[in-house]
Short mmCIF file of C-alpha atoms in Angstrom, two decimals:
data_model
loop_
_atom_site.label_atom_id
_atom_site.label_comp_id
_atom_site.label_asym_id
_atom_site.label_seq_id
_atom_site.Cartn_x
_atom_site.Cartn_y
_atom_site.Cartn_z
CA UNK A 495 0.06 0.25 -0.23
CA UNK A 496 1.69 3.17 -1.22
CA UNK A 497 0.49 6.90 -1.54
CA UNK A 498 2.66 9.33 -3.66
CA UNK A 499 1.40 12.72 -3.01
CA UNK A 500 -1.96 11.32 -1.69
CA UNK A 501 -2.82 8.97 -4.48
CA UNK A 502 -2.35 5.42 -4.44
CA UNK A 503 0.53 4.83 -6.94
CA UNK A 504 3.20 2.48 -7.03
CA UNK A 505 5.67 4.22 -9.76
CA UNK A 506 7.71 7.49 -9.48
CA UNK A 507 8.83 9.83 -12.04
CA UNK A 508 12.66 9.06 -12.49
CA UNK A 509 13.22 12.95 -12.60
CA UNK A 510 12.47 12.81 -8.82
CA UNK A 511 15.70 14.15 -6.93
CA UNK A 512 14.91 11.42 -4.23
CA UNK A 513 16.44 9.12 -6.98
CA UNK A 514 18.62 11.35 -8.81
CA UNK A 515 20.63 12.44 -5.75
CA UNK A 516 19.22 11.15 -2.74
CA UNK A 517 17.78 14.42 -2.23
CA UNK A 518 15.25 14.19 0.38
CA UNK A 519 14.35 12.48 3.99
CA UNK A 520 12.59 9.58 5.42
CA UNK A 521 10.73 8.31 8.76
CA UNK A 522 10.28 4.93 9.91
CA UNK A 523 7.05 4.64 12.08
CA UNK A 524 6.00 1.80 14.28
CA UNK A 525 2.22 1.15 13.57
CA UNK A 526 0.66 -0.42 16.67
CA UNK A 527 -2.94 -1.43 16.84
CA UNK A 528 -3.82 0.88 13.78
CA UNK A 529 -1.67 3.87 15.37
CA UNK A 530 1.38 5.33 14.02
CA UNK A 531 3.41 5.53 17.48
CA UNK A 532 5.29 8.88 18.10
CA UNK A 533 3.90 10.24 14.95
CA UNK A 534 3.75 13.80 16.24
CA UNK A 535 7.79 13.37 16.97
CA UNK A 536 8.31 11.63 13.65
CA UNK A 537 6.59 14.70 11.78
CA UNK A 538 8.21 17.18 14.09
CA UNK A 539 12.00 15.40 12.90
CA UNK A 540 10.59 15.45 9.21
CA UNK A 541 9.87 19.12 9.24
CA UNK A 542 13.17 20.10 11.10
CA UNK A 543 15.15 17.85 8.68
CA UNK A 544 13.10 19.56 5.56
CA UNK A 545 14.41 22.96 6.95
CA UNK A 546 18.14 21.76 7.24
CA UNK A 547 17.98 20.62 3.84
CA UNK A 548 15.80 23.60 2.50
CA UNK A 549 13.13 21.53 1.16
CA UNK A 550 9.52 22.92 1.79
CA UNK A 551 7.91 20.59 4.03
CA UNK A 552 4.77 19.18 2.83
CA UNK A 553 1.80 20.26 5.45
CA UNK A 554 1.95 18.20 8.50
CA UNK A 555 -1.77 18.04 8.70
CA UNK A 556 -1.99 16.47 5.49
CA UNK A 557 1.14 13.98 6.22
CA UNK A 558 -0.53 13.04 9.56
CA UNK A 559 -3.73 12.31 8.11
CA UNK A 560 -2.33 9.99 5.14
CA UNK A 561 -0.31 8.40 7.73
CA UNK A 562 -3.44 7.62 9.87
CA UNK A 563 -5.28 6.37 6.60
CA UNK A 564 -2.72 3.89 5.74
CA UNK A 565 -1.85 2.67 9.26
CA UNK A 566 -5.32 2.29 10.45
CA UNK A 567 -6.22 -0.93 8.93
CA UNK A 568 -3.01 -2.76 10.52
CA UNK A 569 -2.46 -4.24 13.85
CA UNK A 570 1.46 -4.18 13.65
CA UNK A 571 3.13 -2.74 10.72
CA UNK A 572 5.78 -0.45 9.72
CA UNK A 573 5.17 2.88 7.82
CA UNK A 574 7.58 4.80 6.08
CA UNK A 575 7.30 8.21 4.88
CA UNK A 576 9.65 10.00 2.52
CA UNK A 577 9.86 13.43 1.42
CA UNK A 578 11.94 14.38 -1.34
CA UNK A 579 12.93 17.84 -3.18
CA UNK A 580 10.44 16.79 -6.05
CA UNK A 581 11.14 16.70 -9.67
CA UNK A 582 14.06 18.88 -11.04
CA UNK A 583 16.00 19.21 -14.00
CA UNK A 584 19.48 17.73 -14.19
CA UNK A 585 22.26 19.17 -12.07
CA UNK A 586 22.63 19.82 -8.44
CA UNK A 587 20.91 23.32 -8.56
CA UNK A 588 17.51 23.21 -6.74
CA UNK A 589 14.63 24.19 -9.26
CA UNK A 590 13.32 27.75 -8.74
CA UNK A 591 9.88 26.24 -7.84
CA UNK A 592 10.51 23.24 -5.28
CA UNK A 593 7.45 20.82 -5.38
CA UNK A 594 8.57 18.33 -2.87
CA UNK A 595 7.21 14.51 -3.35
CA UNK A 596 5.58 12.67 -0.39
CA UNK A 597 5.63 8.79 -0.36
CA UNK A 598 3.80 6.86 2.51
CA UNK A 599 4.36 2.87 2.12
CA UNK A 600 3.27 0.40 4.60
CA UNK A 601 5.10 -2.45 5.24
CA UNK A 602 5.09 -5.78 7.46
CA UNK A 603 6.32 -5.50 10.95
CA UNK A 604 9.83 -7.55 11.05
CA UNK A 605 9.11 -11.06 12.73
CA UNK A 606 11.90 -10.46 15.47
CA UNK A 607 12.09 -13.37 17.88
CA UNK A 608 10.68 -12.35 21.59
CA UNK A 609 13.98 -13.15 23.12
CA UNK A 610 15.62 -10.39 21.18
CA UNK A 611 14.24 -8.31 23.62
CA UNK A 612 14.22 -10.48 26.74
CA UNK A 613 17.87 -11.80 26.76
CA UNK A 614 19.62 -9.33 24.25
CA UNK A 615 20.89 -9.43 20.69
CA UNK A 616 24.33 -10.17 19.07
CA UNK A 617 26.44 -6.92 17.73
CA UNK A 618 29.57 -6.32 15.78
CA UNK A 619 31.98 -3.61 14.87
CA UNK A 620 31.71 -2.60 11.35
CA UNK A 621 34.68 -1.64 9.03
CA UNK A 622 32.39 0.81 7.09
CA UNK A 623 32.69 4.48 8.75
CA UNK A 624 30.40 7.31 9.04
CA UNK A 625 31.70 10.20 7.27
CA UNK A 626 31.99 13.36 9.25
CA UNK A 627 29.67 16.19 7.77
CA UNK A 628 28.08 18.79 10.18
CA UNK A 629 25.46 19.67 7.59
CA UNK A 630 23.95 16.21 7.12
CA UNK A 631 24.58 15.11 10.82
CA UNK A 632 21.40 14.17 12.97
CA UNK A 633 19.04 14.28 9.55
CA UNK A 634 17.47 11.04 8.57
CA UNK A 635 17.96 11.92 4.72
CA UNK A 636 18.36 9.50 1.96
CA UNK A 637 21.83 9.23 1.56
CA UNK A 638 22.24 5.90 3.10
CA UNK A 639 25.09 3.88 1.29
CA UNK A 640 27.26 4.07 4.28
CA UNK A 641 24.63 1.97 6.20
CA UNK A 642 24.08 -0.32 2.97
CA UNK A 643 27.71 -0.87 2.80
CA UNK A 644 28.19 -1.58 6.72
CA UNK A 645 25.22 -3.73 6.62
CA UNK A 646 26.93 -5.80 3.67
CA UNK A 647 29.84 -6.55 5.92
CA UNK A 648 28.09 -9.71 7.55
CA UNK A 649 25.80 -12.64 6.40
CA UNK A 650 25.70 -14.19 9.89
CA UNK A 651 21.97 -14.56 11.12
CA UNK A 652 23.11 -14.88 14.42
CA UNK A 653 24.54 -11.28 14.40
CA UNK A 654 21.68 -8.76 14.54
CA UNK A 655 23.36 -5.17 14.46
CA UNK A 656 26.66 -3.80 13.59
CA UNK A 657 28.26 -0.77 15.21
CA UNK A 658 29.48 1.76 13.25
CA UNK A 659 32.76 4.11 13.94
CA UNK A 660 33.05 7.50 12.52
CA UNK A 661 36.33 8.60 10.57
CA UNK A 662 38.04 9.55 13.64
CA UNK A 663 37.28 6.11 15.26
CA UNK A 664 34.46 7.08 17.63
CA UNK A 665 31.85 4.65 18.32
CA UNK A 666 28.60 6.24 16.97
CA UNK A 667 25.51 4.26 16.30
CA UNK A 668 24.30 1.12 14.65
CA UNK A 669 23.84 0.67 11.08
CA UNK A 670 19.72 0.93 11.97
CA UNK A 671 19.86 1.76 15.52
CA UNK A 672 21.04 4.28 18.37
CA UNK A 673 23.42 2.77 20.73
CA UNK A 674 23.29 3.49 24.61
CA UNK A 675 25.73 2.24 27.46
CA UNK A 676 25.96 2.16 31.13
CA UNK A 677 28.90 2.35 33.36
CA UNK A 678 28.71 3.30 36.83
CA UNK A 679 25.32 4.24 36.51
CA UNK A 680 25.46 6.85 33.93
CA UNK A 681 23.88 6.58 30.66
CA UNK A 682 26.04 7.38 27.78
CA UNK A 683 25.78 8.02 23.88
CA UNK A 684 27.41 9.85 21.38
CA UNK A 685 26.85 13.07 20.39
CA UNK A 686 25.45 13.67 16.89
CA UNK A 687 27.43 16.63 15.80
CA UNK A 688 29.51 15.34 12.86
CA UNK A 689 27.45 12.35 12.00
CA UNK A 690 24.72 9.87 12.96
CA UNK A 691 21.09 10.02 12.98
CA UNK A 692 18.91 11.59 15.89
CA UNK A 693 16.36 8.81 16.40
CA UNK A 694 12.96 9.51 17.61
CA UNK A 695 13.58 6.54 20.29
CA UNK A 696 16.99 7.89 21.49
CA UNK A 697 15.06 11.07 22.37
CA UNK A 698 12.26 9.12 24.32
CA UNK A 699 15.28 7.52 25.93
CA UNK A 700 17.33 10.63 27.02
CA UNK A 701 13.81 11.78 28.20
CA UNK A 702 13.05 8.89 30.29
CA UNK A 703 16.52 8.74 31.81
CA UNK A 704 16.26 12.25 32.99
CA UNK A 705 12.75 11.36 34.56
CA UNK A 706 14.22 8.39 36.18
CA UNK A 707 17.06 10.80 37.62
CA UNK A 708 19.47 8.30 35.46
CA UNK A 709 22.69 10.86 34.92
CA UNK A 710 23.10 11.28 31.14
CA UNK A 711 26.12 11.93 29.26
CA UNK A 712 26.56 12.51 25.52
CA UNK A 713 30.42 11.95 24.72
CA UNK A 714 32.58 10.42 22.23
CA UNK A 715 33.77 7.06 23.24
CA UNK A 716 36.07 4.53 21.89
CA UNK A 717 35.45 0.53 20.96
CA UNK A 718 37.62 -0.12 24.38
CA UNK A 719 35.32 1.90 26.52
CA UNK A 720 32.07 0.42 25.06
CA UNK A 721 33.69 -3.34 25.51
CA UNK A 722 33.96 -2.28 29.18
CA UNK A 723 30.52 -1.22 29.70
CA UNK A 724 28.21 -2.44 32.79
CA UNK A 725 25.14 -2.70 30.34
CA UNK A 726 24.75 -1.86 26.52
CA UNK A 727 21.49 -1.45 24.49
CA UNK A 728 20.39 -0.37 20.99
CA UNK A 729 17.16 1.61 20.15
CA UNK A 730 15.13 2.63 17.30
CA UNK A 731 11.28 3.13 16.44
CA UNK A 732 10.66 -0.18 15.40
CA UNK A 733 12.63 -2.42 17.89
CA UNK A 734 12.29 -0.14 20.92
CA UNK A 735 15.11 -1.12 22.88
CA UNK A 736 17.40 -4.40 22.33
CA UNK A 737 19.71 -5.22 25.28
CA UNK A 738 22.98 -6.20 23.55
CA UNK A 739 24.24 -9.63 25.38
CA UNK A 740 27.32 -9.78 23.13
CA UNK A 741 29.53 -7.65 21.52
CA UNK A 742 32.39 -9.24 19.56
CA UNK A 743 33.54 -11.55 22.19
CA UNK A 744 32.54 -9.62 24.94
CA UNK A 745 29.35 -10.65 26.96
CA UNK A 746 26.82 -8.38 28.84
CA UNK A 747 23.81 -8.92 31.37
CA UNK A 748 20.68 -7.37 30.71
CA UNK A 749 21.13 -5.29 33.53
CA UNK A 750 18.90 -3.21 36.00
CA UNK A 751 19.23 0.08 34.06
CA UNK A 752 18.36 -1.53 31.01
CA UNK A 753 15.62 -3.29 32.17
CA UNK A 754 14.23 -0.36 34.30
CA UNK A 755 14.33 1.97 30.88
CA UNK A 756 12.54 -0.91 28.82
CA UNK A 757 9.67 -0.98 31.59
CA UNK A 758 9.28 2.76 31.54
CA UNK A 759 9.27 2.91 27.56
CA UNK A 760 6.57 0.32 27.81
CA UNK A 761 4.43 2.48 30.13
CA UNK A 762 4.96 5.63 28.18
CA UNK A 763 3.63 4.18 24.83
CA UNK B 1497 13.63 10.07 -23.68
CA UNK B 1498 14.48 7.19 -20.91
CA UNK B 1499 15.00 3.69 -20.87
CA UNK B 1500 14.50 1.66 -17.67
CA UNK B 1501 15.99 -1.87 -18.12
CA UNK B 1502 15.95 -1.29 -21.86
CA UNK B 1503 12.26 -0.50 -22.12
CA UNK B 1504 10.80 3.00 -22.91
CA UNK B 1505 9.40 4.17 -19.43
CA UNK B 1506 9.23 7.19 -17.22
CA UNK B 1507 8.45 5.78 -13.97
CA UNK B 1508 10.30 3.47 -11.51
CA UNK B 1509 8.84 1.47 -8.74
CA UNK B 1510 9.35 3.31 -5.33
CA UNK B 1511 10.71 -0.16 -3.83
CA UNK B 1512 14.06 0.71 -6.09
CA UNK B 1513 17.00 1.17 -3.76
CA UNK B 1514 17.99 3.91 -5.65
CA UNK B 1515 15.22 6.16 -4.30
CA UNK B 1516 15.04 4.59 -1.01
CA UNK B 1517 18.78 5.03 0.06
CA UNK B 1518 20.61 6.53 -2.91
CA UNK B 1519 21.60 2.79 -3.21
CA UNK B 1520 23.42 3.08 -6.84
CA UNK B 1521 25.67 5.15 -9.36
CA UNK B 1522 25.46 7.73 -12.38
CA UNK B 1523 27.61 8.72 -15.21
CA UNK B 1524 27.06 11.66 -16.98
CA UNK B 1525 28.16 11.42 -20.53
CA UNK B 1526 28.59 14.45 -23.34
CA UNK B 1527 26.49 13.20 -26.81
CA UNK B 1528 28.61 14.82 -29.82
CA UNK B 1529 27.02 14.17 -33.18
CA UNK B 1530 25.47 11.29 -32.10
CA UNK B 1531 28.30 9.65 -30.48
CA UNK B 1532 28.50 9.30 -26.63
CA UNK B 1533 32.08 10.59 -25.99
CA UNK B 1534 34.48 8.65 -23.63
CA UNK B 1535 31.91 5.79 -23.35
CA UNK B 1536 34.02 3.27 -22.95
CA UNK B 1537 35.78 5.07 -19.79
CA UNK B 1538 32.40 6.06 -18.74
CA UNK B 1539 31.30 2.09 -18.78
CA UNK B 1540 34.52 1.17 -17.17
CA UNK B 1541 34.29 3.50 -14.23
CA UNK B 1542 30.48 2.43 -13.85
CA UNK B 1543 31.79 -0.83 -13.24
CA UNK B 1544 34.45 -0.24 -10.81
CA UNK B 1545 31.96 1.59 -9.03
CA UNK B 1546 29.56 -1.16 -8.82
CA UNK B 1547 32.23 -3.33 -7.64
CA UNK B 1548 33.17 -1.25 -4.46
CA UNK B 1549 29.34 -0.91 -3.89
CA UNK B 1550 28.96 -4.73 -4.16
CA UNK B 1551 25.87 -4.29 -7.35
CA UNK B 1552 26.32 -6.67 -9.88
CA UNK B 1553 27.14 -4.38 -12.57
CA UNK B 1554 24.83 -4.61 -16.00
CA UNK B 1555 26.27 -6.03 -18.93
CA UNK B 1556 28.55 -3.51 -20.64
CA UNK B 1557 27.52 -4.13 -24.02
CA UNK B 1558 24.10 -3.97 -23.42
CA UNK B 1559 24.76 -0.44 -21.75
CA UNK B 1560 26.54 0.53 -24.49
CA UNK B 1561 23.94 -0.34 -27.28
CA UNK B 1562 21.28 1.46 -24.91
CA UNK B 1563 23.38 4.48 -24.56
CA UNK B 1564 23.98 4.56 -28.34
CA UNK B 1565 20.42 3.78 -29.30
CA UNK B 1566 19.61 7.04 -27.19
CA UNK B 1567 22.20 9.20 -28.08
CA UNK B 1568 22.25 8.64 -31.95
CA UNK B 1569 19.51 11.24 -32.80
CA UNK B 1570 21.39 13.82 -30.97
CA UNK B 1571 23.69 16.34 -32.20
CA UNK B 1572 24.26 17.73 -28.59
CA UNK B 1573 23.00 16.37 -25.72
CA UNK B 1574 23.57 14.71 -22.10
CA UNK B 1575 23.10 11.06 -21.48
CA UNK B 1576 22.72 10.10 -17.97
CA UNK B 1577 23.23 6.48 -16.85
CA UNK B 1578 21.95 5.35 -13.58
CA UNK B 1579 22.43 1.95 -11.96
CA UNK B 1580 20.89 1.04 -8.83
CA UNK B 1581 20.77 -2.11 -6.75
CA UNK B 1582 17.33 -2.52 -7.79
CA UNK B 1583 14.34 -3.31 -5.61
CA UNK B 1584 14.34 -4.85 -2.41
CA UNK B 1585 12.56 -4.84 1.06
CA UNK B 1586 12.82 -2.09 3.60
CA UNK B 1587 15.97 -1.93 5.43
CA UNK B 1588 19.47 -1.57 4.53
CA UNK B 1589 20.31 -5.26 4.22
CA UNK B 1590 21.00 -6.19 0.41
CA UNK B 1591 18.30 -8.40 -1.14
CA UNK B 1592 19.67 -11.86 -1.40
CA UNK B 1593 19.23 -11.83 -4.93
CA UNK B 1594 20.22 -8.34 -6.56
CA UNK B 1595 18.70 -7.12 -10.03
CA UNK B 1596 20.17 -4.05 -10.85
CA UNK B 1597 18.11 -1.00 -12.40
CA UNK B 1598 19.61 0.85 -15.14
CA UNK B 1599 18.08 4.07 -16.27
CA UNK B 1600 19.12 5.93 -19.34
CA UNK B 1601 17.84 9.47 -19.81
CA UNK B 1602 18.70 12.12 -22.35
CA UNK B 1603 18.77 15.67 -21.61
CA UNK B 1604 19.26 18.77 -23.71
CA UNK B 1605 22.86 20.06 -23.72
CA UNK B 1606 23.22 23.17 -21.60
CA UNK B 1607 23.80 26.46 -23.52
CA UNK B 1608 26.75 27.61 -21.80
CA UNK B 1609 27.93 30.84 -23.44
CA UNK B 1610 31.24 30.39 -25.33
CA UNK B 1611 33.21 33.02 -23.32
CA UNK B 1612 33.07 30.26 -20.43
CA UNK B 1613 35.76 28.38 -22.39
CA UNK B 1614 37.53 31.41 -23.81
CA UNK B 1615 37.48 33.90 -21.26
CA UNK B 1616 37.02 31.73 -17.86
CA UNK B 1617 34.32 31.46 -15.50
CA UNK B 1618 33.89 32.93 -12.05
CA UNK B 1619 34.00 30.83 -8.78
CA UNK B 1620 33.41 30.76 -5.40
CA UNK B 1621 34.12 29.00 -2.07
CA UNK B 1622 31.59 27.09 -0.56
CA UNK B 1623 30.70 26.38 3.10
CA UNK B 1624 29.23 23.03 2.89
CA UNK B 1625 32.22 20.39 3.47
CA UNK B 1626 32.60 17.09 1.70
CA UNK B 1627 32.82 14.24 4.58
CA UNK B 1628 35.48 12.10 4.63
CA UNK B 1629 34.82 8.35 3.44
CA UNK B 1630 37.48 6.19 1.92
CA UNK B 1631 34.78 3.68 1.26
CA UNK B 1632 32.61 5.87 -1.10
CA UNK B 1633 35.39 8.57 -2.12
CA UNK B 1634 36.07 8.71 -5.79
CA UNK B 1635 32.59 6.73 -6.77
CA UNK B 1636 29.70 8.83 -8.78
CA UNK B 1637 27.41 7.63 -6.44
CA UNK B 1638 23.97 8.77 -5.98
CA UNK B 1639 24.20 10.13 -2.31
CA UNK B 1640 24.63 13.81 -3.37
CA UNK B 1641 23.17 15.79 -0.55
CA UNK B 1642 26.51 17.56 -0.02
CA UNK B 1643 26.70 18.90 -3.44
CA UNK B 1644 23.07 19.78 -3.78
CA UNK B 1645 23.35 21.81 -0.40
CA UNK B 1646 26.54 23.56 -1.67
CA UNK B 1647 25.17 24.51 -5.00
CA UNK B 1648 22.20 25.90 -3.03
CA UNK B 1649 24.46 28.29 -1.45
CA UNK B 1650 24.48 31.20 -4.04
CA UNK B 1651 21.83 32.18 -6.38
CA UNK B 1652 24.18 34.72 -8.37
CA UNK B 1653 24.18 34.07 -12.17
CA UNK B 1654 27.41 35.47 -12.45
CA UNK B 1655 28.90 32.60 -10.41
CA UNK B 1656 29.21 29.46 -12.53
CA UNK B 1657 30.89 27.25 -9.67
CA UNK B 1658 31.42 26.63 -5.93
CA UNK B 1659 34.64 24.83 -4.70
CA UNK B 1660 34.19 22.33 -1.66
CA UNK B 1661 36.61 21.77 0.85
CA UNK B 1662 36.47 18.77 2.91
CA UNK B 1663 35.90 18.46 6.49
CA UNK B 1664 39.79 18.89 7.11
CA UNK B 1665 39.77 22.37 5.18
CA UNK B 1666 41.38 20.93 2.18
CA UNK B 1667 40.38 22.19 -1.38
CA UNK B 1668 39.18 19.13 -3.08
CA UNK B 1669 36.82 20.10 -6.36
CA UNK B 1670 33.70 21.79 -7.59
CA UNK B 1671 30.11 20.86 -6.76
CA UNK B 1672 29.78 19.27 -10.31
CA UNK B 1673 33.57 19.50 -11.63
CA UNK B 1674 36.98 18.83 -10.85
CA UNK B 1675 39.62 21.06 -9.95
CA UNK B 1676 43.13 21.99 -11.39
CA UNK B 1677 45.79 24.66 -10.65
CA UNK B 1678 49.34 25.52 -12.35
CA UNK B 1679 51.92 26.79 -9.98
CA UNK B 1680 55.54 27.08 -11.29
CA UNK B 1681 54.97 24.79 -14.24
CA UNK B 1682 53.33 22.09 -12.36
CA UNK B 1683 49.84 20.69 -12.61
CA UNK B 1684 48.38 20.26 -9.13
CA UNK B 1685 44.95 18.51 -8.00
CA UNK B 1686 43.64 17.08 -4.64
CA UNK B 1687 43.90 13.25 -4.15
CA UNK B 1688 40.78 11.48 -3.84
CA UNK B 1689 41.48 9.06 -1.23
CA UNK B 1690 38.84 10.25 1.06
CA UNK B 1691 36.29 12.27 -0.88
CA UNK B 1692 35.53 13.67 -4.06
CA UNK B 1693 34.83 12.24 -7.55
CA UNK B 1694 37.34 10.52 -10.07
CA UNK B 1695 35.93 12.29 -13.14
CA UNK B 1696 36.35 11.02 -16.59
CA UNK B 1697 37.66 14.54 -17.77
CA UNK B 1698 40.13 14.37 -14.75
CA UNK B 1699 41.76 11.09 -15.72
CA UNK B 1700 42.00 12.64 -19.22
CA UNK B 1701 43.54 15.71 -18.31
CA UNK B 1702 46.23 13.61 -16.08
CA UNK B 1703 46.73 11.58 -19.05
CA UNK B 1704 47.18 14.43 -21.38
CA UNK B 1705 49.69 16.61 -19.01
CA UNK B 1706 52.10 13.32 -18.86
CA UNK B 1707 51.95 13.13 -22.73
CA UNK B 1708 53.24 16.94 -22.64
CA UNK B 1709 55.61 16.71 -20.08
CA UNK B 1710 53.93 18.83 -17.92
CA UNK B 1711 54.72 17.59 -14.22
CA UNK B 1712 51.74 16.50 -12.30
CA UNK B 1713 51.17 16.37 -8.41
CA UNK B 1714 47.86 15.12 -6.54
CA UNK B 1715 48.48 16.47 -3.27
CA UNK B 1716 46.08 18.47 -0.93
CA UNK B 1717 46.15 22.01 -0.80
CA UNK B 1718 44.53 25.21 1.14
CA UNK B 1719 42.36 27.76 0.08
CA UNK B 1720 45.49 30.19 0.34
CA UNK B 1721 47.54 28.30 -1.95
CA UNK B 1722 44.97 27.92 -4.58
CA UNK B 1723 44.31 31.79 -4.40
CA UNK B 1724 48.06 32.22 -5.08
CA UNK B 1725 47.81 29.79 -8.05
CA UNK B 1726 49.17 30.91 -11.64
CA UNK B 1727 46.31 29.48 -13.34
CA UNK B 1728 43.07 27.69 -12.46
CA UNK B 1729 40.59 25.27 -14.37
CA UNK B 1730 37.59 23.39 -13.88
CA UNK B 1731 36.94 19.96 -15.80
CA UNK B 1732 34.07 17.82 -16.20
CA UNK B 1733 32.58 15.39 -19.14
CA UNK B 1734 30.32 18.31 -20.20
CA UNK B 1735 32.04 21.42 -19.93
CA UNK B 1736 35.58 19.76 -20.90
CA UNK B 1737 37.70 22.73 -19.53
CA UNK B 1738 36.80 26.12 -18.10
CA UNK B 1739 39.58 28.20 -17.28
CA UNK B 1740 38.41 30.24 -13.87
CA UNK B 1741 39.17 34.02 -14.38
CA UNK B 1742 38.00 34.63 -10.89
CA UNK B 1743 37.92 32.85 -7.65
CA UNK B 1744 36.57 35.00 -4.90
CA UNK B 1745 38.13 38.49 -5.14
CA UNK B 1746 41.42 37.06 -7.06
CA UNK B 1747 41.89 37.07 -10.55
CA UNK B 1748 43.23 34.49 -12.54
CA UNK B 1749 44.69 34.70 -16.40
CA UNK B 1750 43.79 32.00 -18.99
CA UNK B 1751 47.48 31.10 -18.96
CA UNK B 1752 49.56 29.33 -21.44
CA UNK B 1753 49.52 25.56 -19.66
CA UNK B 1754 45.75 26.00 -19.43
CA UNK B 1755 45.45 26.83 -23.19
CA UNK B 1756 47.92 23.92 -23.98
CA UNK B 1757 45.58 21.52 -22.10
CA UNK B 1758 42.66 23.00 -23.86
CA UNK B 1759 44.02 22.54 -27.33
CA UNK B 1760 45.37 18.99 -26.40
CA UNK B 1761 41.76 17.73 -25.26
CA UNK B 1762 40.10 19.22 -28.32
CA UNK B 1763 42.59 17.19 -30.65
CA UNK B 1764 42.31 13.91 -28.47
CA UNK B 1765 38.30 13.98 -28.70
#
């Protein structure tokens, strides 16, 4: 089920700059009992991303209406919202009159085993690095070759996520998730000033941590620091929280702080 | 005029990873008197890019045949060849069976005034930086938001190109061109190890310089070094060589070395 600019379509003009240059953004929204979860937050981030990329954002009430229309028949699903700069001539220069394209599509909810949440997942480090670019950092834009190449590094179905370092060897996030660790009762995650995606679930975790008086630090850290963590978990809008039970050869408990965050997130949604 | 996988079509399935993630590459080919210029070189680079991105490259004889088919009716035109990883499910993981998409489209040749070539163009420095990423450097891939943002920095029609620095403040290239300068009878251009596009015309210039015993250095340089250049020029497959007559407040002659390279390129094509 796909809506392109409000119409039920499956095909897009190849002149669209989303295809030509990855010139756009997207949101991946969890649909639960017919409701797009954190829809307001997703649309707000989309709007902010559009502002940074100088794309006129489609009206949020229109996007919201279309999102709810697509989501409502589904018990569990994934709703993807793409906004591109629309069609334009050849060349990087933006068209004088930008008519953005909005594409909403519904996808099956991935059938992750329940033990991923209960017992944790296995992660690895990727070789592919995240480039440093303040003008794109934080935005969930359509330039995703780094993640595609990182995800192509492993085939082992026993490994659920790959962690990515930036060009300065700082650990930033997973290919499809944000990364948190706990050390000495402090919750730590990387800043997203030069690379990475400012996840909706990441923001929720930061909010909940503050609510529960768990000290938070947004600082850069090394692979070694991460491997010495007390607890470790991944977040995104679809998985919520996944504890990491193993990273490379190092094993981790599903600790108290992680469980507390999971329970708190469960209550808040 | 567009060929998608050999068929005359204008619309692409939105499941294509070219749109979803910028997961693909492209070539921009000059069509002169019905012939795609440097077609062999373009297809060779496309194949190399596919190998680096782990995309099975469409057969080059098929691409070549389709390129010639599209180009042949045109006196002057621009042929764009896009290859994507094809359709795939949601998520960065590549499909197990990759069926690449090839999209060939013909565009009008831009009506650049003749004096751009004879007297030179005006360039500026962009604020938007090129990220550092060895796994993507050199490839003409579809992740082009950096160039789009850089090109959006100026509206002044009197400025023809913006020069981009990398995250370490080294000058690398133009938004749509490679950059060369001459200092003390040596031709200098930036290495493309961490960012930039390895242009077909850039390779031709390097080849011709060697042929004419003009010493070549591929080294990083600063804005200051560039502003102190004896001569300066831009290259790409569509413009060939454009001398730069002015960069910011600094003016440059269309010097002897630049003229020699232009004459040599003229003869070789």
